[in-house]
Backbone as JSON, one array per atom type, in Angstrom:
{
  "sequence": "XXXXXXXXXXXXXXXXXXXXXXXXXXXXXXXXXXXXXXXXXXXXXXXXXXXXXXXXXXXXXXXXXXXXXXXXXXXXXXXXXXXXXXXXXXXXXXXXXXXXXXXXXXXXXXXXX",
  "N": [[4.78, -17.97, 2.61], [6.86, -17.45, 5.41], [7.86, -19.27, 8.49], [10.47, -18.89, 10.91], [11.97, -20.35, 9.04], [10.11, -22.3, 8.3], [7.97, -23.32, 6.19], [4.32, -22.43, 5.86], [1.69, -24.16, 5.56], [-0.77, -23.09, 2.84], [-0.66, -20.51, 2.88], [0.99, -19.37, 0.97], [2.61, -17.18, -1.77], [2.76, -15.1, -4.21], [3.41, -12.69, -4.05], [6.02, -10.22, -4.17], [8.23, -8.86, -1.41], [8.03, -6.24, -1.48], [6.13, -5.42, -3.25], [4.01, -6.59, -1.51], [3.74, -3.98, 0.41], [3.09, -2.09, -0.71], [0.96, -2.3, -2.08], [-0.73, -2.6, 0.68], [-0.02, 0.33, 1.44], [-1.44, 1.39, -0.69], [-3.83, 0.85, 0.04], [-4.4, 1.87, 2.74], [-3.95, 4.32, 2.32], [-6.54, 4.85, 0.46], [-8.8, 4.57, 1.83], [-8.14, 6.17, 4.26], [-7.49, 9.03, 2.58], [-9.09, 12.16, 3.08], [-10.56, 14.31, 0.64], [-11.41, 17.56, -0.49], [-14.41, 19.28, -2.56], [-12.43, 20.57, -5.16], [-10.08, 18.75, -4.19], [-8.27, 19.2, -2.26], [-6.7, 17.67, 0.5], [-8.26, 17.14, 3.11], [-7.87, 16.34, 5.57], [-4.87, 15.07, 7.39], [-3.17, 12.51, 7.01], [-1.35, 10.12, 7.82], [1.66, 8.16, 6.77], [4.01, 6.11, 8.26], [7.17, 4.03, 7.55], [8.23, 1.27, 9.18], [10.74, -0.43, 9.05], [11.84, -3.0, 10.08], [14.6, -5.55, 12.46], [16.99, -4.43, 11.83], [19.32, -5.21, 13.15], [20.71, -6.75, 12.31], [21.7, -5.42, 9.58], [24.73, -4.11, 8.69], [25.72, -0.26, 8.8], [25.62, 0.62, 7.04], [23.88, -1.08, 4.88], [21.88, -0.84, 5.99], [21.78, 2.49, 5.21], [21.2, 1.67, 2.48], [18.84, 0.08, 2.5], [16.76, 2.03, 3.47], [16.91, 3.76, 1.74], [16.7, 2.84, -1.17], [13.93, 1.95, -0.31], [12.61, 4.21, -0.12], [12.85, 5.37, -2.64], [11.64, 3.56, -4.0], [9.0, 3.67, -3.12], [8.38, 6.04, -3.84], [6.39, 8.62, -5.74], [4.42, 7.73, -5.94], [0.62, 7.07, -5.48], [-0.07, 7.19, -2.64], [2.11, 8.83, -1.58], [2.35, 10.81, -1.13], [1.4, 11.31, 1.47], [2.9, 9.76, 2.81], [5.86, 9.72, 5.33], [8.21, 8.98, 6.61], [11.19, 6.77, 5.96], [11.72, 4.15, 8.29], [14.5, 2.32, 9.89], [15.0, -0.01, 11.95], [16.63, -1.21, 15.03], [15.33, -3.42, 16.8], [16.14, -5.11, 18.84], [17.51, -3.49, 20.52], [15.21, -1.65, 21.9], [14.2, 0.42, 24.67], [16.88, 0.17, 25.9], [20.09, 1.03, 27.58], [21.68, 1.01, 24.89], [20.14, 1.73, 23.39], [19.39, 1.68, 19.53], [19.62, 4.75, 17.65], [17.86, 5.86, 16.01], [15.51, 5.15, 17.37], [14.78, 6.96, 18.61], [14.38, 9.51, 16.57], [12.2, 7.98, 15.7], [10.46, 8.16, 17.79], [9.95, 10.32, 18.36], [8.88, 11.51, 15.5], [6.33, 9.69, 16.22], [5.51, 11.03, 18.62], [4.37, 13.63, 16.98], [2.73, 13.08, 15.34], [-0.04, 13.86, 17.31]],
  "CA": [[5.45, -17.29, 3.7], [7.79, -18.79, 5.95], [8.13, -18.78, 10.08], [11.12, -20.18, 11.38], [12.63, -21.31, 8.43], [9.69, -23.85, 7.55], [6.43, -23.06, 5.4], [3.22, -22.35, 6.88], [0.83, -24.2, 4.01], [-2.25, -22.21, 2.36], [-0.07, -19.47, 2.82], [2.05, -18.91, 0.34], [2.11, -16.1, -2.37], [4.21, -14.78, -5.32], [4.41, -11.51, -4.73], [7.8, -9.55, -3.33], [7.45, -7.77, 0.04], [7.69, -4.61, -2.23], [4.48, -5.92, -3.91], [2.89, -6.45, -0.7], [4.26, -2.85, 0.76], [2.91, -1.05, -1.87], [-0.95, -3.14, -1.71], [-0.81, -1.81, 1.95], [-0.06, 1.77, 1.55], [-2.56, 1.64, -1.22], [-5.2, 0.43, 0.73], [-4.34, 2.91, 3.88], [-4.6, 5.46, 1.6], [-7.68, 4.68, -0.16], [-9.71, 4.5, 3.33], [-7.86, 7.86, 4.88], [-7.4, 10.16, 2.75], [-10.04, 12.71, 2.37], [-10.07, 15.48, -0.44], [-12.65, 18.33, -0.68], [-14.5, 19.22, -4.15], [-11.18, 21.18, -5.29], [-9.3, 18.31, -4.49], [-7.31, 19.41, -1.37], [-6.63, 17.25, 1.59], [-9.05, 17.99, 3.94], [-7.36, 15.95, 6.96], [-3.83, 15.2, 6.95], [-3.32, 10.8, 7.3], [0.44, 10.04, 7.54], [2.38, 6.81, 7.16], [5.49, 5.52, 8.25], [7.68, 2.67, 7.21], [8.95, 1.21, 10.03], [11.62, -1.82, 8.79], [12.7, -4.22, 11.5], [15.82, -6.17, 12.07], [18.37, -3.71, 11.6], [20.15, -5.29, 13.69], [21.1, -7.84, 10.92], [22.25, -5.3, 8.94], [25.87, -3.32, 8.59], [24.91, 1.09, 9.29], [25.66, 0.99, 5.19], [23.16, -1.84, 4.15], [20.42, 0.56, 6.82], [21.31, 3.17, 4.42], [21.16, 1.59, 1.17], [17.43, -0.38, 2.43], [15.99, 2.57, 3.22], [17.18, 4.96, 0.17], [15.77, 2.12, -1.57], [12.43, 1.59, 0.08], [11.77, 5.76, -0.43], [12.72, 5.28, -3.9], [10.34, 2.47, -4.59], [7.61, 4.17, -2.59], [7.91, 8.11, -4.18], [5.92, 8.99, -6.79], [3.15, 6.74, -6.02], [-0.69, 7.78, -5.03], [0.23, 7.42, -1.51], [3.4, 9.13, -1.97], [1.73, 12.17, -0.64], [0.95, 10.95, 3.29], [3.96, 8.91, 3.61], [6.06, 10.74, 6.57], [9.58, 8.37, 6.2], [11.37, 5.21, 6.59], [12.57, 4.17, 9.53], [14.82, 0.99, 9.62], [15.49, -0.07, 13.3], [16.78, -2.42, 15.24], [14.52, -3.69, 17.68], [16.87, -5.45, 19.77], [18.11, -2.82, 21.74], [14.61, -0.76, 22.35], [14.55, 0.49, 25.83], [17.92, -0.15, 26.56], [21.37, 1.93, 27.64], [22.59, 0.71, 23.73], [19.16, 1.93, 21.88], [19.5, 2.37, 18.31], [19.26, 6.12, 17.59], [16.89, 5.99, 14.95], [14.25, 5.4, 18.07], [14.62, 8.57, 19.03], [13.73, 9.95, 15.44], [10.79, 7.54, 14.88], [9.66, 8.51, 18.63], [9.7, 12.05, 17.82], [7.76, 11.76, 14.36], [5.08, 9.55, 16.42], [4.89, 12.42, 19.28], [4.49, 14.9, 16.15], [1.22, 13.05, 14.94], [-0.95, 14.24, 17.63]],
  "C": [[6.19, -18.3, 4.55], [7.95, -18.45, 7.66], [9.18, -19.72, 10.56], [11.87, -20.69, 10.66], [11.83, -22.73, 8.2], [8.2, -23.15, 6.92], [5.38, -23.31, 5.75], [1.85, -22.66, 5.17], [-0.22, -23.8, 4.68], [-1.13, -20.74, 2.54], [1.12, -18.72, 1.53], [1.75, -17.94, -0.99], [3.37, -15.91, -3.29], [4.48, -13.74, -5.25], [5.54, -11.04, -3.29], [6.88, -9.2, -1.87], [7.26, -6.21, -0.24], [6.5, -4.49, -2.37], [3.36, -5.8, -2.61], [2.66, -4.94, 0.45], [3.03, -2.3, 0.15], [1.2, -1.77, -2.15], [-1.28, -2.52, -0.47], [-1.12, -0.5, 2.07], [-1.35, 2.04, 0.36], [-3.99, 1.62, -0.68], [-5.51, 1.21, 1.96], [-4.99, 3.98, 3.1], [-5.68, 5.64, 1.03], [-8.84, 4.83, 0.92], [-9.39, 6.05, 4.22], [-7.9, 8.7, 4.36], [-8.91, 10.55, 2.14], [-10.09, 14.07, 1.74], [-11.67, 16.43, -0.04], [-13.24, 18.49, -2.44], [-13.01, 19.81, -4.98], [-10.2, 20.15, -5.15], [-8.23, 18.01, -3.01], [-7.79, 18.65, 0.0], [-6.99, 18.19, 2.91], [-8.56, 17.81, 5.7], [-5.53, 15.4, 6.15], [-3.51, 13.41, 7.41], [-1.89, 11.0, 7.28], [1.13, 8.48, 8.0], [3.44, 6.42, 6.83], [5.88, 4.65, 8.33], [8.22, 2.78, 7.93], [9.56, -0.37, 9.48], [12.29, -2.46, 10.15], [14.15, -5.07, 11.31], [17.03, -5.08, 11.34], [19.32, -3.81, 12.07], [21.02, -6.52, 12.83], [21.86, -7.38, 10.62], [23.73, -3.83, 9.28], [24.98, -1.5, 8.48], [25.02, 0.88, 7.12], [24.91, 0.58, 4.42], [21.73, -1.08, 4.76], [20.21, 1.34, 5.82], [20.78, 2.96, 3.0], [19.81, 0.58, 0.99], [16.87, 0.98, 2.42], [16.0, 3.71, 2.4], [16.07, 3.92, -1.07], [14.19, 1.69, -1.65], [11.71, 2.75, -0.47], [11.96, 5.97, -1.87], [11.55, 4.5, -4.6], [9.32, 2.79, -4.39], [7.21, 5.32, -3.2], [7.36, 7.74, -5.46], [4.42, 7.84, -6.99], [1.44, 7.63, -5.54], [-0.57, 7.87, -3.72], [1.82, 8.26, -1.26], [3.16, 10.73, -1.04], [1.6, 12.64, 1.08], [1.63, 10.15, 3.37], [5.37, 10.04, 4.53], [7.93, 10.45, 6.43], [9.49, 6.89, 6.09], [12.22, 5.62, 7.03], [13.24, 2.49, 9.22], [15.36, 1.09, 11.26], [16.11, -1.51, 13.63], [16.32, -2.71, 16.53], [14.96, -4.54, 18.72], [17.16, -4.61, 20.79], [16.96, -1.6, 22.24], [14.58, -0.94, 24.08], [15.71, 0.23, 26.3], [19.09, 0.62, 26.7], [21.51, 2.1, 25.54], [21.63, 1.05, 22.6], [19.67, 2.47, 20.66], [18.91, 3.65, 18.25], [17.89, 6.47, 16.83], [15.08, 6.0, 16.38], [13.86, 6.43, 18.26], [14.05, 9.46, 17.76], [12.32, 9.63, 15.44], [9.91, 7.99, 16.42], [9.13, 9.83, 18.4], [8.9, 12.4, 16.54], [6.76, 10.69, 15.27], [4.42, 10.44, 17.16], [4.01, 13.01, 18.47], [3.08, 14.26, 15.61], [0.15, 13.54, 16.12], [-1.02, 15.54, 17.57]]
}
């Protein structure tokens, strides 16, 4: 891994950030959800990809990470209790110039209680 632009040794690893995405949501899921005998989700767990640094990227490279991310993520065992992705840009929270998308991802965190 890297902070800064310099390598933080004992740390380092081979897999993608897909790889480590997708270890995550497995492991959420494996701990939350709970089924009855039948099968059916007895509580409802829900998790959302929130991507950072969007302020990096062009509104076209926003859309074409997170079409990407929900592609890579669907059809998986957690695939079921994932809610969206959000790609933001965390520069401008709280501010006159907020990225819109806050307003979305505020409104799906409201919506979990």
């Amino acid at each position: 891994q890297y902070q800064q632009g310099r390598e933080i040794p004992g740390e380092e690893t081979n897999q993608t950030m897909l790889e480590l995405i997708e270890g995550w949501m497995t492991n959420i899921h494996a701990h939350l959800v709970k089924r009855d005998a039948e099968g059916v989700l007895l509580e409802y767990p829900r998790i959302m990809t929130i991507g950072t640094r969007g302020d990096k990227l062009t509104p076209d490279e926003k859309k074409n990470v997170k079409t990407t991310m929900e592609k890579c993520l669907s059809g998986k065992v957690y695939s079921e209790v994932m809610k969206e992705v959000f790609i933001v840009d965390n520069t401008t929270a709280g501010s006159k110039k907020e990225d819109e998308t806050y307003t979305k991802l505020r409104d799906e965190i409201y919506d979990f209680s």
